[in-house]
Amino acid sequence: MSGINPDLQKERNAATFDPYELTIWWDGGDEKHKKRKALEKLFLEDPELEDVLPLSYMSHKQLYESSIRKAVLISNKLRDLRDIGELSVDTYTALLGGSLGFALLKEGNPLSVHFVMFVPTILGQGTIDQQIEWLGKAWALNIIGTYAQTELGHGTFLRGLETRADYDEKTQQFVLNSPTLTAYKWWPGGLGHTANHAVVVAQLYTMGKFRGLAPFIVQIRDEETHMPMPGIDIGEIGTKLGMKSGNNGYLGFKNVRVPLNHMLMKNQQVLSDGTYIPPKNSALTYGTMMFVRVVLIRDASLALAKASTIAIRYSAVRRQSPIDPNKPEPQIMDHTTQQLKIFPQVAKAIVFRANGDIIYDMYTHVSQEIEKGALERLPEMHALSCCLKAVCSADAASGIEMCRLACGGHGYMDCSNFPTLYGMGTAVCTYEGENTVMLLQTARYLVKAYGQALNPQMQLVPTVAYIKEIIEKPEFVNFDGSPEAIVRAFQYVAANKIRIAYDRLEQQRKKGAIFEVAANRCGIEMTQAAELHARAFLALTALTELQALSRKVSPALGEIFQLLLELYLVDACLQRIGDFLRFIKLTEQDVNRLELHLQECLKRLRVNAVALVDGFDLHDRILDSALGAYDGNVYEKIFAAAKKSPLNEEPVNVSFHKYLKPLMKSNL
Amino acid sequence: MSGINPDLQKERNAATFDPYELTIWWDGGDEKHKKRKALEKLFLEDPELEDVLPLSYMSHKQLYESSIRKAVLISNKLRDLRDIGELSVDTYTALLGGSLGFALLKEGNPLSVHFVMFVPTILGQGTIDQQIEWLGKAWALNIIGTYAQTELGHGTFLRGLETRADYDEKTQQFVLNSPTLTAYKWWPGGLGHTANHAVVVAQLYTMGKFRGLAPFIVQIRDEETHMPMPGIDIGEIGTKLGMKSGNNGYLGFKNVRVPLNHMLMKNQQVLSDGTYIPPKNSALTYGTMMFVRVVLIRDASLALAKASTIAIRYSAVRRQSPIDPNKPEPQIMDHTTQQLKIFPQVAKAIVFRANGDIIYDMYTHVSQEIEKGALERLPEMHALSCCLKAVCSADAASGIEMCRLACGGHGYMDCSNFPTLYGMGTAVCTYEGENTVMLLQTARYLVKAYGQALNPQMQLVPTVAYIKEIIEKPEFVNFDGSPEAIVRAFQYVAANKIRIAYDRLEQQRKKGAIFEVAANRCGIEMTQAAELHARAFLALTALTELQALSRKVSPALGEIFQLLLELYLVDACLQRIGDFLRFIKLTEQDVNRLELHLQECLKRLRVNAVALVDGFDLHDRILDSALGAYDGNVYEKIFAAAKKSPLNEEPVNVSFHKYLKPLMKSNL
């Protein structure tokens, strides 16, 4: 079990660049790299934070109890850091999400919604008085909160929520009720048995009139006994594909009363007599949603980095099926079909990462503008974050599965960690805005932009400017298969997809349909247009960012970035070749050239594949995979994982005596 | 909770055909239908065969023990049926695989390999004497067997297996050894703690010479104590994405001796002096593999039927996001994008089913020919079963996930049953021949056929005859978007993909590569060619079978089959539109027409969607889904499932007192 697997070592020796240089970029610079390493040392090498048993062997209840133990340990360590003045927002981010957070509580942390949603909501929607009252207790974890918005009957469509809060002027209290079963809150993390407070989003009524949605702080469990408060029906929603220790809960209200000042009143107010003062604008709510989506793009990159690290290391160690019958079985990474499954996932990890950085900068910029009252770029930013969230999360989920399938039967075992990676990864396609709904939101923006583009007087904002260029110069010429040509072609294809959605919408409207009905009838065209818009943006940022990066780093690493760029673009293009052939006059020779270019990229990447994923520098505990550990002792680790099964502790299971023996002995 | 959900009832009232007529076809006729219903009543309504707790709440160990309890109960019920003369092979098939088997032990039956592999191997490879010795005990379950072939280091590539059996003339025994860690047997179902015998496949050596692979019957556990036999290292391999109660095990040998007559000697023999008599031909081994793949095509159909039933019923009950803002929220099945996700999966379920029937008939026919010594059609049948296994299993797995995602957050919960359906469904992509390896095997056959097609004197066998037609008439004309045109176009595209693979192989060989090396370099082209061959076959059989069916059934149901055929073909065509546009001169108008035709199909299917899945007549216990039950009381059932969580049995979990309270009270 000691030492590095020789096949893996051979790969490392053959690499043409220094993975450490990649690591520094991946970490965002030298200083952040050092901080990350220190934090990982502090948390990942603490034996108390290890599980006595792999999670997959635990019962659901054991898993919850073990996750609370660890979540509290982590919180205590965070307090210790605070006490010595070493606690930053970055530390919270790393511990609650990101690679470190996922490593420590890989099926979800029941306390994370407290930090990620409960505290920020009070910050964003509470008045100064309310912040003073609640934030101290919340930061110190004297109370544990969650954020209760989604209901059993309604998720993405917020206006459909049914929980209601009626203001009672006599007592100056709100009365919360769940009028139906479908009004039950459903999904909030930590709600089941962990939190004792919640921000509850409800339909507000004052003076008998409906006022819209409002957030309320509600105590849901007693601080001493943790028993549910009167009128509160609470529990957890049960097991899921992933996030198994998130303690997602349900919550019903029966005449639960909270005082007037428990409504978060920064943006809208209810006065003691019931007078309602509506919010000035809802832009800031958008802001939070956008921020979360921006973070999810980075998470998609991270998920692909983990999956491809595991698959590439395994493919360097695993030998199977001769290529040349006169030679020994090759490393499976030498099979071209294997390269096609895995290498594009590494390229996506890098491209999504570069993209996440750009989007983050754009988001910061737009947020600053919003705070100054300039809302012009808000719809553009919203549209972009929606479609990128959808495309990146979908690509990450399918990329993880592609890597898993590339590892055959061993990828199917929990000890590979792929099942958990997928369970966590695919969840992103649904939460924070279901992907199809996200694409439709972007599409509405795009068809509007297309309408503006038809007007010669109108200027378009930067991320959709290509639509106008293409309307003005409608023929695509000179496709030479270069990265620049592929990016131009993506924009051309996207613009044409938007045109088709626009035209079909117009046709429906001419037939008398209102916009919304027309938009539903053209839903397929609209989602496709939005997807292509995202892909065109990803292609463009891949080009500009990776080329810029290539010039900043050493020539050896620069070549790798350039190669990844080509691989990403050619693969993306061939994946959507139908759209390209539909709108652009590509010859059979063009397509052949693209296919051979893709194979050329795979072949060129082969020698550096292991070094590339080494560059992600993912700690063995973060990978948590018998197939993907740094030392590549795959078979020993798989075997060791099997030995941990509680069933293997006894040579004979009790069921033999109880059931099998009587069966075998009867009928003799 | 009583009564049928009114939205679902409304759908049923509006249907234009009688689902019962579909059921009879789906079940294979009146008689089989009655038998199925009787068997389901006997097994699914037996309260003893219900679990006290949903499986997802159990620990791994509990899950195993509960599965043994049920597997033994089922075996006893099968004995009872035998005793009254009502046990047929169909009953075994239904109970060990198929919808009934999956319903009773949804994460796998530790006894199924005994019936599906152990017994058939003795039948197929044992001499008459060996059959007499072993089969009685095996059928009566006086011994429990498994089939140990795959090893930690080798799966699909059998020649790489490392377990060895050396014949010792002096004692007339074979000595079995696992010379390395990677030689450990890995994966056999029931091997962990259940079976006491195994058929072990090992590399045979006699008289100091290597002889090839041979099967041996080995006793692995004591019949009285169930303790591992001397020299046997045995246990289970741990948890997996699915098949969690299959008790898949590992097995190592250290000088384990078995007598000469424990080698199964029907096809090859070792005499007492060590003389080796090789098998005459290996065709019959092919036969079993083909049979299993044929069964897997049916399983793919069944998996899609289950997934689409759940998704369609849920989509009829769930209301969300207004289409027309002046109307109440619609059933989500009214969203065009939702229809696109789910309806093609129903069409695939029907097409794969029709296809499975044809392949089954072909297989039966070819098997009969083989038994008469006529092996001509064996390679064709082998090639076809490989690529269909790959394409149908991949489509089923992605179809299940599409249905799950279409059910949003609720689809992510275990109570939807989608996580288990996917875990079981995606496994098929890897077992019984990994899909990429399967496609490559088909591709080798196809490029050989292409070479023959270039020779004007050569005739091609029926399933590849289209290659020759297209070489002789190389221009595709008159694409009118009709089913017939799409089928012709699929063949045309497949033939062109095969041509490209062939040409690129030839180019590589001209550069000096041997066939195997060239085939690896062209692996991408080859797998694509094989995939298209499978899709062309599926399209053709969809056309012939569903049109023939349409004429046999009532006009109302005939119309449904016709519509499903159109939907299947147009969707399949648009999914691969890049290939179509590459080889066929389609105009923008052609593509537009296909897109609008697809939307038209979705719209026409809408009214009958619920009736269609009702026609699959899947018992609520088979679906095992809060979202998909016949009565459509989705929210009540989701809530009831949550209530079953052991965490919800106590209002306050022990971890509050142990961890959370100290955390909240410190730092006050």
XYZ file of N, CA and C in Angstrom, chain A residues 335 337, chain B residues 435-445 519 522-524 526-527 530:
60
model
N -7.155 4.149 -24.536
C -8.271 3.925 -25.463
C -8.864 5.283 -25.871
N -11.681 6.068 -27.043
C -13.054 6.286 -26.559
C -13.057 6.724 -25.091
N -21.020 -0.778 -22.218
C -21.632 -0.285 -23.456
C -20.643 0.104 -24.555
N -19.549 0.780 -24.193
C -18.601 1.178 -25.240
C -17.960 -0.053 -25.876
N -17.632 -1.038 -25.025
C -17.063 -2.281 -25.560
C -18.075 -2.967 -26.476
N -19.340 -2.932 -26.076
C -20.390 -3.518 -26.909
C -20.451 -2.844 -28.281
N -20.406 -1.513 -28.275
C -20.487 -0.782 -29.543
C -19.275 -1.097 -30.422
N -18.116 -1.216 -29.795
C -16.922 -1.527 -30.577
C -17.015 -2.923 -31.194
N -17.629 -3.856 -30.459
C -17.786 -5.197 -31.021
C -18.695 -5.162 -32.242
N -19.803 -4.441 -32.118
C -20.698 -4.305 -33.271
C -19.972 -3.638 -34.434
N -19.190 -2.605 -34.100
C -18.522 -1.837 -35.151
C -17.554 -2.697 -35.955
N -16.872 -3.604 -35.269
C -15.962 -4.493 -36.005
C -16.727 -5.313 -37.033
N -17.896 -5.746 -36.628
C -18.739 -6.491 -37.561
C -19.179 -5.603 -38.728
N -8.133 0.275 -35.184
C -9.482 0.301 -34.614
C -9.515 1.170 -33.361
N -9.513 4.775 -34.403
C -10.814 5.156 -34.973
C -11.959 4.775 -34.041
N -11.677 4.656 -32.753
C -12.692 4.213 -31.802
C -13.925 5.102 -31.779
N -13.726 6.395 -31.921
C -14.870 7.305 -31.868
C -15.779 7.078 -33.074
N -15.991 4.454 -34.826
C -16.577 3.115 -34.781
C -17.765 3.046 -33.825
N -17.622 3.644 -32.651
C -18.768 3.601 -31.730
C -19.952 4.376 -32.308
N -21.709 2.212 -34.831
C -22.508 1.155 -34.200
C -23.777 1.728 -33.579
